[in-house]
XYZ file of C-alpha atoms in Angstrom:
434
model
C 100.826 49.706 69.021
C 97.953 47.518 68.570
C 95.683 46.777 66.126
C 91.967 48.334 68.663
C 90.023 44.716 68.210
C 92.490 42.721 71.023
C 93.119 39.085 70.392
C 91.413 36.956 67.826
C 89.968 34.184 69.383
C 90.005 31.533 66.138
C 92.083 28.642 67.308
C 92.135 26.251 64.170
C 95.241 27.083 61.465
C 94.751 27.953 58.529
C 97.553 26.388 56.547
C 97.389 22.579 56.783
C 93.700 21.049 57.401
C 92.342 24.210 55.470
C 94.787 24.226 52.960
C 93.529 20.946 52.007
C 90.248 21.956 50.952
C 90.532 25.124 48.013
C 90.915 24.582 44.729
C 93.866 23.979 43.013
C 92.689 28.439 42.049
C 94.081 29.128 45.219
C 98.060 31.101 45.303
C 100.650 29.347 45.773
C 101.593 29.628 49.359
C 106.012 31.257 48.976
C 103.715 34.104 46.868
C 100.554 34.329 48.575
C 102.475 34.911 51.717
C 104.475 37.315 50.803
C 101.781 39.292 49.487
C 99.646 39.186 52.688
C 102.766 39.645 54.424
C 102.774 42.969 52.989
C 99.176 43.795 52.741
C 99.416 43.871 56.159
C 102.591 46.483 56.589
C 100.775 48.963 53.947
C 97.043 47.993 56.135
C 99.016 48.987 59.161
C 100.789 51.769 57.936
C 97.634 53.100 56.877
C 95.829 52.752 60.732
C 96.300 56.815 62.053
C 97.422 58.601 59.708
C 93.551 60.203 59.072
C 93.931 61.250 62.735
C 96.737 62.746 63.085
C 97.721 64.014 59.773
C 94.721 66.193 61.016
C 95.223 66.846 64.508
C 98.997 68.762 62.983
C 97.292 70.948 60.519
C 94.070 71.088 62.862
C 94.682 74.976 63.278
C 94.928 75.620 59.484
C 92.110 73.394 58.867
C 90.181 75.510 61.388
C 90.474 78.857 59.670
C 90.164 77.630 56.377
C 86.931 75.915 56.921
C 85.197 78.668 59.315
C 85.331 76.035 62.090
C 85.041 76.335 65.759
C 86.158 74.690 68.919
C 83.738 72.560 69.721
C 83.099 71.229 66.032
C 86.907 71.286 65.942
C 86.211 69.076 69.190
C 83.151 67.179 67.855
C 85.892 66.106 65.187
C 88.079 64.090 67.337
C 85.791 62.661 68.960
C 84.595 60.491 65.641
C 87.620 58.471 65.496
C 86.160 56.609 68.867
C 83.070 57.069 68.016
C 83.555 54.590 64.890
C 85.407 52.221 65.618
C 82.716 50.856 67.937
C 80.157 51.479 65.311
C 81.393 50.487 62.511
C 83.507 48.107 64.102
C 81.623 45.952 65.099
C 79.828 44.875 61.734
C 83.697 43.877 60.151
C 82.860 39.681 62.138
C 79.933 39.858 59.278
C 81.342 41.649 56.758
C 83.856 39.235 56.935
C 81.774 35.841 57.302
C 79.556 36.854 54.256
C 82.406 38.410 51.498
C 85.575 37.469 53.489
C 88.723 38.873 55.730
C 90.551 40.807 52.527
C 87.690 41.829 51.087
C 86.568 43.656 53.865
C 90.325 44.976 54.088
C 90.265 45.563 50.708
C 87.098 47.916 50.394
C 88.045 49.105 53.771
C 91.373 51.040 52.745
C 89.316 51.761 48.965
C 87.488 54.038 51.954
C 90.043 55.647 53.488
C 91.297 55.961 49.903
C 88.381 58.226 48.780
C 88.250 59.374 52.997
C 91.427 60.919 52.493
C 90.832 62.510 49.203
C 87.793 63.957 49.343
C 87.889 66.041 53.034
C 90.450 68.574 52.803
C 88.289 70.016 50.012
C 84.718 69.369 50.914
C 84.906 73.676 51.599
C 82.435 73.146 54.157
C 82.943 71.644 57.905
C 80.127 68.755 57.691
C 81.293 67.839 54.016
C 84.903 67.357 56.287
C 83.300 64.844 59.177
C 81.297 62.662 56.886
C 84.196 62.444 54.349
C 86.120 62.082 57.826
C 83.705 59.263 59.051
C 83.968 57.505 56.031
C 87.741 56.961 56.109
C 87.894 56.349 60.095
C 84.912 54.099 58.521
C 87.499 51.647 56.851
C 90.171 52.087 59.520
C 86.971 50.295 61.303
C 87.257 47.165 59.937
C 90.668 47.123 59.277
C 91.554 47.048 63.378
C 88.471 44.638 63.672
C 89.906 42.679 61.026
C 94.112 42.890 60.360
C 94.828 39.893 63.282
C 92.373 37.613 62.089
C 94.269 37.501 59.246
C 97.836 37.292 60.857
C 96.394 34.277 63.165
C 95.171 32.009 59.390
C 97.821 32.972 57.595
C 100.720 33.120 60.042
C 99.423 30.662 62.513
C 103.028 29.878 64.144
C 103.804 33.238 63.854
C 101.250 35.220 65.243
C 103.801 37.033 67.996
C 106.657 38.097 65.562
C 104.020 38.916 62.668
C 102.066 41.006 65.950
C 104.658 42.340 66.040
C 106.258 43.833 63.177
C 101.701 44.923 62.504
C 102.305 46.498 65.890
C 105.460 48.698 64.502
C 103.652 49.600 61.262
C 100.744 51.434 62.738
C 103.203 53.028 64.916
C 105.275 53.961 62.516
C 102.028 55.443 60.245
C 100.987 57.078 63.311
C 104.363 59.658 64.387
C 105.167 59.341 60.465
C 101.990 60.952 60.204
C 102.791 63.599 62.329
C 105.891 63.978 61.666
C 105.555 65.223 57.976
C 102.094 66.341 57.451
C 103.413 69.783 58.174
C 107.109 69.798 56.571
C 104.687 68.252 53.505
C 102.440 70.713 53.781
C 105.091 72.952 52.906
C 106.741 71.867 50.211
C 102.978 71.315 48.396
C 103.400 75.139 48.228
C 101.702 75.762 52.663
C 97.970 74.368 51.249
C 96.823 72.747 54.025
C 94.507 70.753 51.516
C 97.092 69.296 49.687
C 98.879 67.934 52.393
C 96.295 66.144 53.700
C 95.648 64.557 50.416
C 99.155 64.173 49.739
C 98.027 59.841 52.549
C 94.735 59.266 50.358
C 98.286 58.259 47.793
C 99.760 55.861 50.608
C 96.627 54.264 51.159
C 95.867 53.580 47.886
C 99.461 51.797 47.324
C 97.285 49.264 50.513
C 94.868 48.827 47.827
C 97.574 46.756 45.147
C 98.688 43.753 47.317
C 93.735 42.501 48.501
C 93.082 43.172 45.068
C 95.822 40.730 43.717
C 94.277 38.318 46.898
C 90.745 38.659 46.636
C 91.490 37.849 42.563
C 93.655 34.838 44.157
C 90.137 34.272 46.418
C 94.319 33.342 48.617
C 93.421 36.013 51.221
C 89.319 34.402 51.409
C 89.878 31.273 51.887
C 87.560 30.736 54.507
C 83.844 31.538 51.954
C 81.189 30.002 53.267
C 80.736 26.031 54.417
C 83.993 25.315 54.106
C 85.699 29.055 56.490
C 83.262 27.702 59.453
C 84.321 24.351 58.738
C 88.109 25.094 58.816
C 87.939 28.228 61.454
C 84.517 27.474 64.347
C 84.454 30.551 66.362
C 83.722 29.735 70.019
C 81.305 29.589 71.827
C 80.382 30.936 74.698
C 79.249 27.855 75.925
C 78.468 28.467 79.597
C 76.421 31.738 79.007
C 78.735 33.951 80.623
C 76.844 37.090 81.725
C 79.990 39.366 81.862
C 78.667 42.267 82.603
C 78.154 40.534 86.481
C 81.954 40.176 86.571
C 83.166 43.624 88.234
C 86.564 42.746 86.474
C 84.912 43.136 83.187
C 83.505 46.357 84.390
C 86.740 47.628 85.303
C 89.042 47.066 82.230
C 85.955 48.612 80.026
C 86.042 51.727 82.396
C 90.034 51.229 81.640
C 90.697 50.654 78.197
C 87.772 54.015 78.144
C 89.465 56.212 80.692
C 93.030 55.289 78.578
C 91.405 55.247 74.636
C 90.013 58.834 75.915
C 93.762 60.309 76.561
C 94.698 58.862 73.955
C 92.065 60.650 71.323
C 93.223 64.269 74.035
C 96.703 63.858 72.892
C 96.300 62.781 68.650
C 93.508 66.028 68.360
C 94.684 67.923 70.691
C 98.775 67.944 71.819
C 100.407 69.625 68.763
C 98.128 72.907 69.566
C 98.596 73.206 72.452
C 102.315 72.472 71.938
C 101.523 76.065 68.949
C 99.371 77.622 71.854
C 102.695 78.206 73.045
C 104.137 79.799 70.653
C 106.074 75.793 69.412
C 106.023 76.146 65.843
C 104.480 73.735 63.475
C 106.538 71.433 62.257
C 108.109 71.110 66.311
C 104.474 70.288 67.325
C 103.993 67.571 64.382
C 107.927 66.033 65.757
C 106.756 66.409 69.456
C 103.169 64.830 68.287
C 105.097 62.452 66.615
C 107.541 61.637 69.785
C 104.715 61.351 72.015
C 103.580 58.545 69.184
C 106.427 56.193 68.534
C 107.198 55.309 72.664
C 104.657 52.923 71.769
C 107.667 50.589 69.600
C 109.191 50.051 71.742
C 107.363 49.383 74.991
C 104.210 47.448 73.221
C 106.943 44.810 73.555
C 108.093 45.578 77.244
C 104.816 45.819 78.504
C 103.117 42.832 78.377
C 105.634 40.367 78.093
C 106.417 42.211 82.116
C 102.299 41.920 82.553
C 102.275 38.644 82.026
C 104.935 37.523 84.604
C 103.525 39.340 87.663
C 100.160 38.544 89.145
C 99.157 41.997 89.728
C 99.816 44.800 87.138
C 98.776 47.008 89.409
C 102.041 48.850 89.856
C 102.289 48.950 85.941
C 98.770 51.290 86.015
C 100.092 53.381 88.727
C 103.580 53.682 86.562
C 101.970 54.502 83.401
C 99.083 57.177 84.982
C 102.377 59.158 87.318
C 103.891 59.613 83.627
C 100.440 60.865 82.367
C 99.881 63.323 85.747
C 103.637 64.587 85.077
C 103.461 64.626 81.887
C 100.220 68.059 81.981
C 101.875 68.917 84.975
C 104.710 70.194 82.834
C 101.814 70.852 79.864
C 100.409 73.341 82.787
C 103.210 75.081 84.018
C 105.637 75.168 81.161
C 104.443 74.136 77.737
C 107.343 75.303 76.208
C 109.898 74.856 78.260
C 110.089 71.009 78.577
C 108.069 70.273 75.311
C 110.093 67.263 74.203
C 110.061 65.880 77.979
C 106.317 66.275 78.030
C 106.320 64.842 74.691
C 108.060 61.389 76.036
C 105.894 61.241 79.577
C 103.105 61.177 77.952
C 103.982 59.299 75.460
C 105.209 56.834 77.974
C 101.769 56.775 79.949
C 100.051 56.485 76.083
C 100.920 52.780 76.333
C 98.523 52.070 79.151
C 97.000 50.140 76.056
C 99.147 47.737 75.032
C 97.913 46.472 78.870
C 95.315 46.848 78.383
C 95.030 44.754 75.516
C 97.046 42.507 77.422
C 94.756 42.043 80.656
C 92.001 41.395 78.588
C 93.391 37.742 77.611
C 95.395 37.197 80.792
C 91.710 37.789 83.540
C 88.672 35.064 81.329
C 90.524 31.583 81.390
C 88.411 30.556 77.753
C 88.860 31.564 74.226
C 85.109 32.126 74.867
C 85.829 34.689 77.410
C 88.859 36.339 75.995
C 86.508 36.830 72.920
C 83.690 37.649 74.637
C 85.333 40.720 77.801
C 87.542 42.231 74.304
C 84.300 42.644 73.206
C 82.480 44.258 76.136
C 85.495 46.111 76.834
C 86.478 47.686 73.275
C 83.263 48.227 72.830
C 82.434 49.988 75.827
C 84.739 52.163 76.566
C 85.158 53.180 73.131
C 81.612 54.182 73.879
C 83.241 55.729 77.328
C 86.097 57.693 75.257
C 83.961 59.583 72.521
C 83.249 62.563 74.905
C 86.174 63.706 76.190
C 88.142 65.026 72.779
C 84.632 66.741 72.303
C 84.367 68.223 75.748
C 88.192 69.489 75.807
C 86.865 71.645 72.355
C 83.787 72.986 74.357
C 86.724 74.269 77.651
C 88.848 74.954 75.148
C 87.287 77.366 73.586
C 85.405 79.006 76.278
C 87.340 78.976 78.287
C 90.400 80.411 75.766
C 92.903 79.233 77.193
C 94.980 75.305 78.363
C 94.962 75.819 82.188
C 90.538 74.473 81.743
C 91.106 71.014 79.393
C 94.818 69.987 80.679
C 93.249 70.015 84.150
C 90.187 67.930 83.019
C 93.266 65.768 81.017
C 95.003 64.792 85.217
C 91.200 64.746 86.386
C 90.550 62.082 84.362
C 93.832 60.501 85.215
C 92.401 59.340 88.600
C 89.614 56.809 88.303
C 92.153 55.982 85.305
C 94.737 53.967 87.477
C 91.935 53.595 90.565
C 89.521 51.401 88.425
C 93.109 49.673 86.338
C 94.035 48.903 89.848
C 91.161 47.145 89.785
C 90.840 45.451 86.381
C 94.477 43.868 87.517
C 94.213 41.908 90.513
C 94.396 38.235 89.759
C 90.765 36.928 88.696
C 89.079 36.059 85.618
C 85.511 36.842 84.815
C 84.258 33.126 84.749
C 84.760 32.847 87.526
C 82.819 35.511 89.237
C 80.183 36.020 86.841
C 79.081 32.057 87.501
C 79.139 33.848 91.454
C 78.907 36.813 91.373
C 81.479 39.535 92.335
C 84.006 39.442 95.079
C 84.468 42.240 97.570
C-alpha cells in the first residue's frame, strides 16, 4: 500500500533552483538526503501500527475496558474520520511551519497517543488518545509524498516504492507480532499496545535533526512559494459535474470501507472461529503484506490499459470469494481467505492510479485527488461501525460478512465506471457523458 494522499502535484524540483537559494546553514546534500531517507522509512513504518495492533488485541481491549461491540465499531471507524478531517489541515500547516516540522509533530502525536491510550482506563480515554495518534498519522499521510517529491524529484518512483514497502511492512508487522510481544511482556494487552510508541519515538529523531537544520523545511515563507509554486485550477474546473469524479470518489470510499473493516475486525472473525490469537494476527499480517508486491504490479498494468474495469472486476471477485470463505469455513480455509482478501484490498493502489489517469492537467489531478479522497473517506466511516453493531446484535458474523460482500457489488460497478477512458476536465466542461 501507499500513502493515503494520492499524489503531490508540486512540479518544480527542489534540488536545483531551490538549493541555490538556501542559506549556508542548510545541511549538506549528502547527509541531509540520507537523513531524509531514514525519516521517510521510519515514518512510513508508523502509519498503520496504531490501527492493526489494536485489531490484533481487539477482544482483550474490549474485555479490559468493558467496551461494547458498538463502541469497538466506533473505534474502527475513527481512522478514516481522522484522515478526512485532519488530513485537510496538513497543506496549510506545511505552508506555515514547513512539511518537516509538521511530520515531526505528527510523529510526536503518534508517540504520545500510543503511549497514553492503553493506560487511560476507560473507553472514552482510549478513543481520545487513539484520535491523537491518528491525527499525527493523518498529516503525515498527506505530507510524505510532498517530501519525497521535494527531496527526490528524479527518484520519485523508487522512493515511493521504498515508502510503500515500509508502510506495508509496518502494517503487517504490527498485526503479526503484537500478540507474541504481548505474551513475551507478561500477557497484558496494555504493554502490547504501548510498545509501538517506541517505534514512533524513533521516527521523531531524524525529523528533529532536519528541522533544526531547516533542511526539511527548505520552502518556508516566500522562498518556498517562489521555488515550489502550487498548481492552480485556472480553468474553473467544476469537479462535481464529472460523473467519473463521483464514480472514483465512491470507489475510493468503498475500497477504504473494506480495508478498515478488514484491519479492525478480520482478526476477531478468525478468533471467534476458533483460531488462536497469534495465528489470527498472522492471518491479518498476510492480508496486509499482499499490498507490497501488488502495489508495484497493479499500477503498471493499469496504465497499459485504456479501461481499468477488468482489474476492478478481478479484485472484486477475489473479495467476494474471500467473504464467502469466511462465511462457510472461516477456520478451515483461513489462509486462503486471508490471501484472497489481501488481493482484493489492493483496490487502493488501483484507485490512486486512476486518479492520475482520469485528469489531463496537474491542477485537475490535484482537484480530483482532493475530491475523491475527502468524499471517499467520509463514505467509509459508517462501515466498520455498522459491522460492530450487527455483530453485537446478531451475536455472530453472518450478517456482518453479508454486509461486506454486499458492499463489494457497488464497488465493482462504480470501479468499472471510474475505469473508463475519460477525463474530468472534459466532463466538467461539457457535462457528464452517458
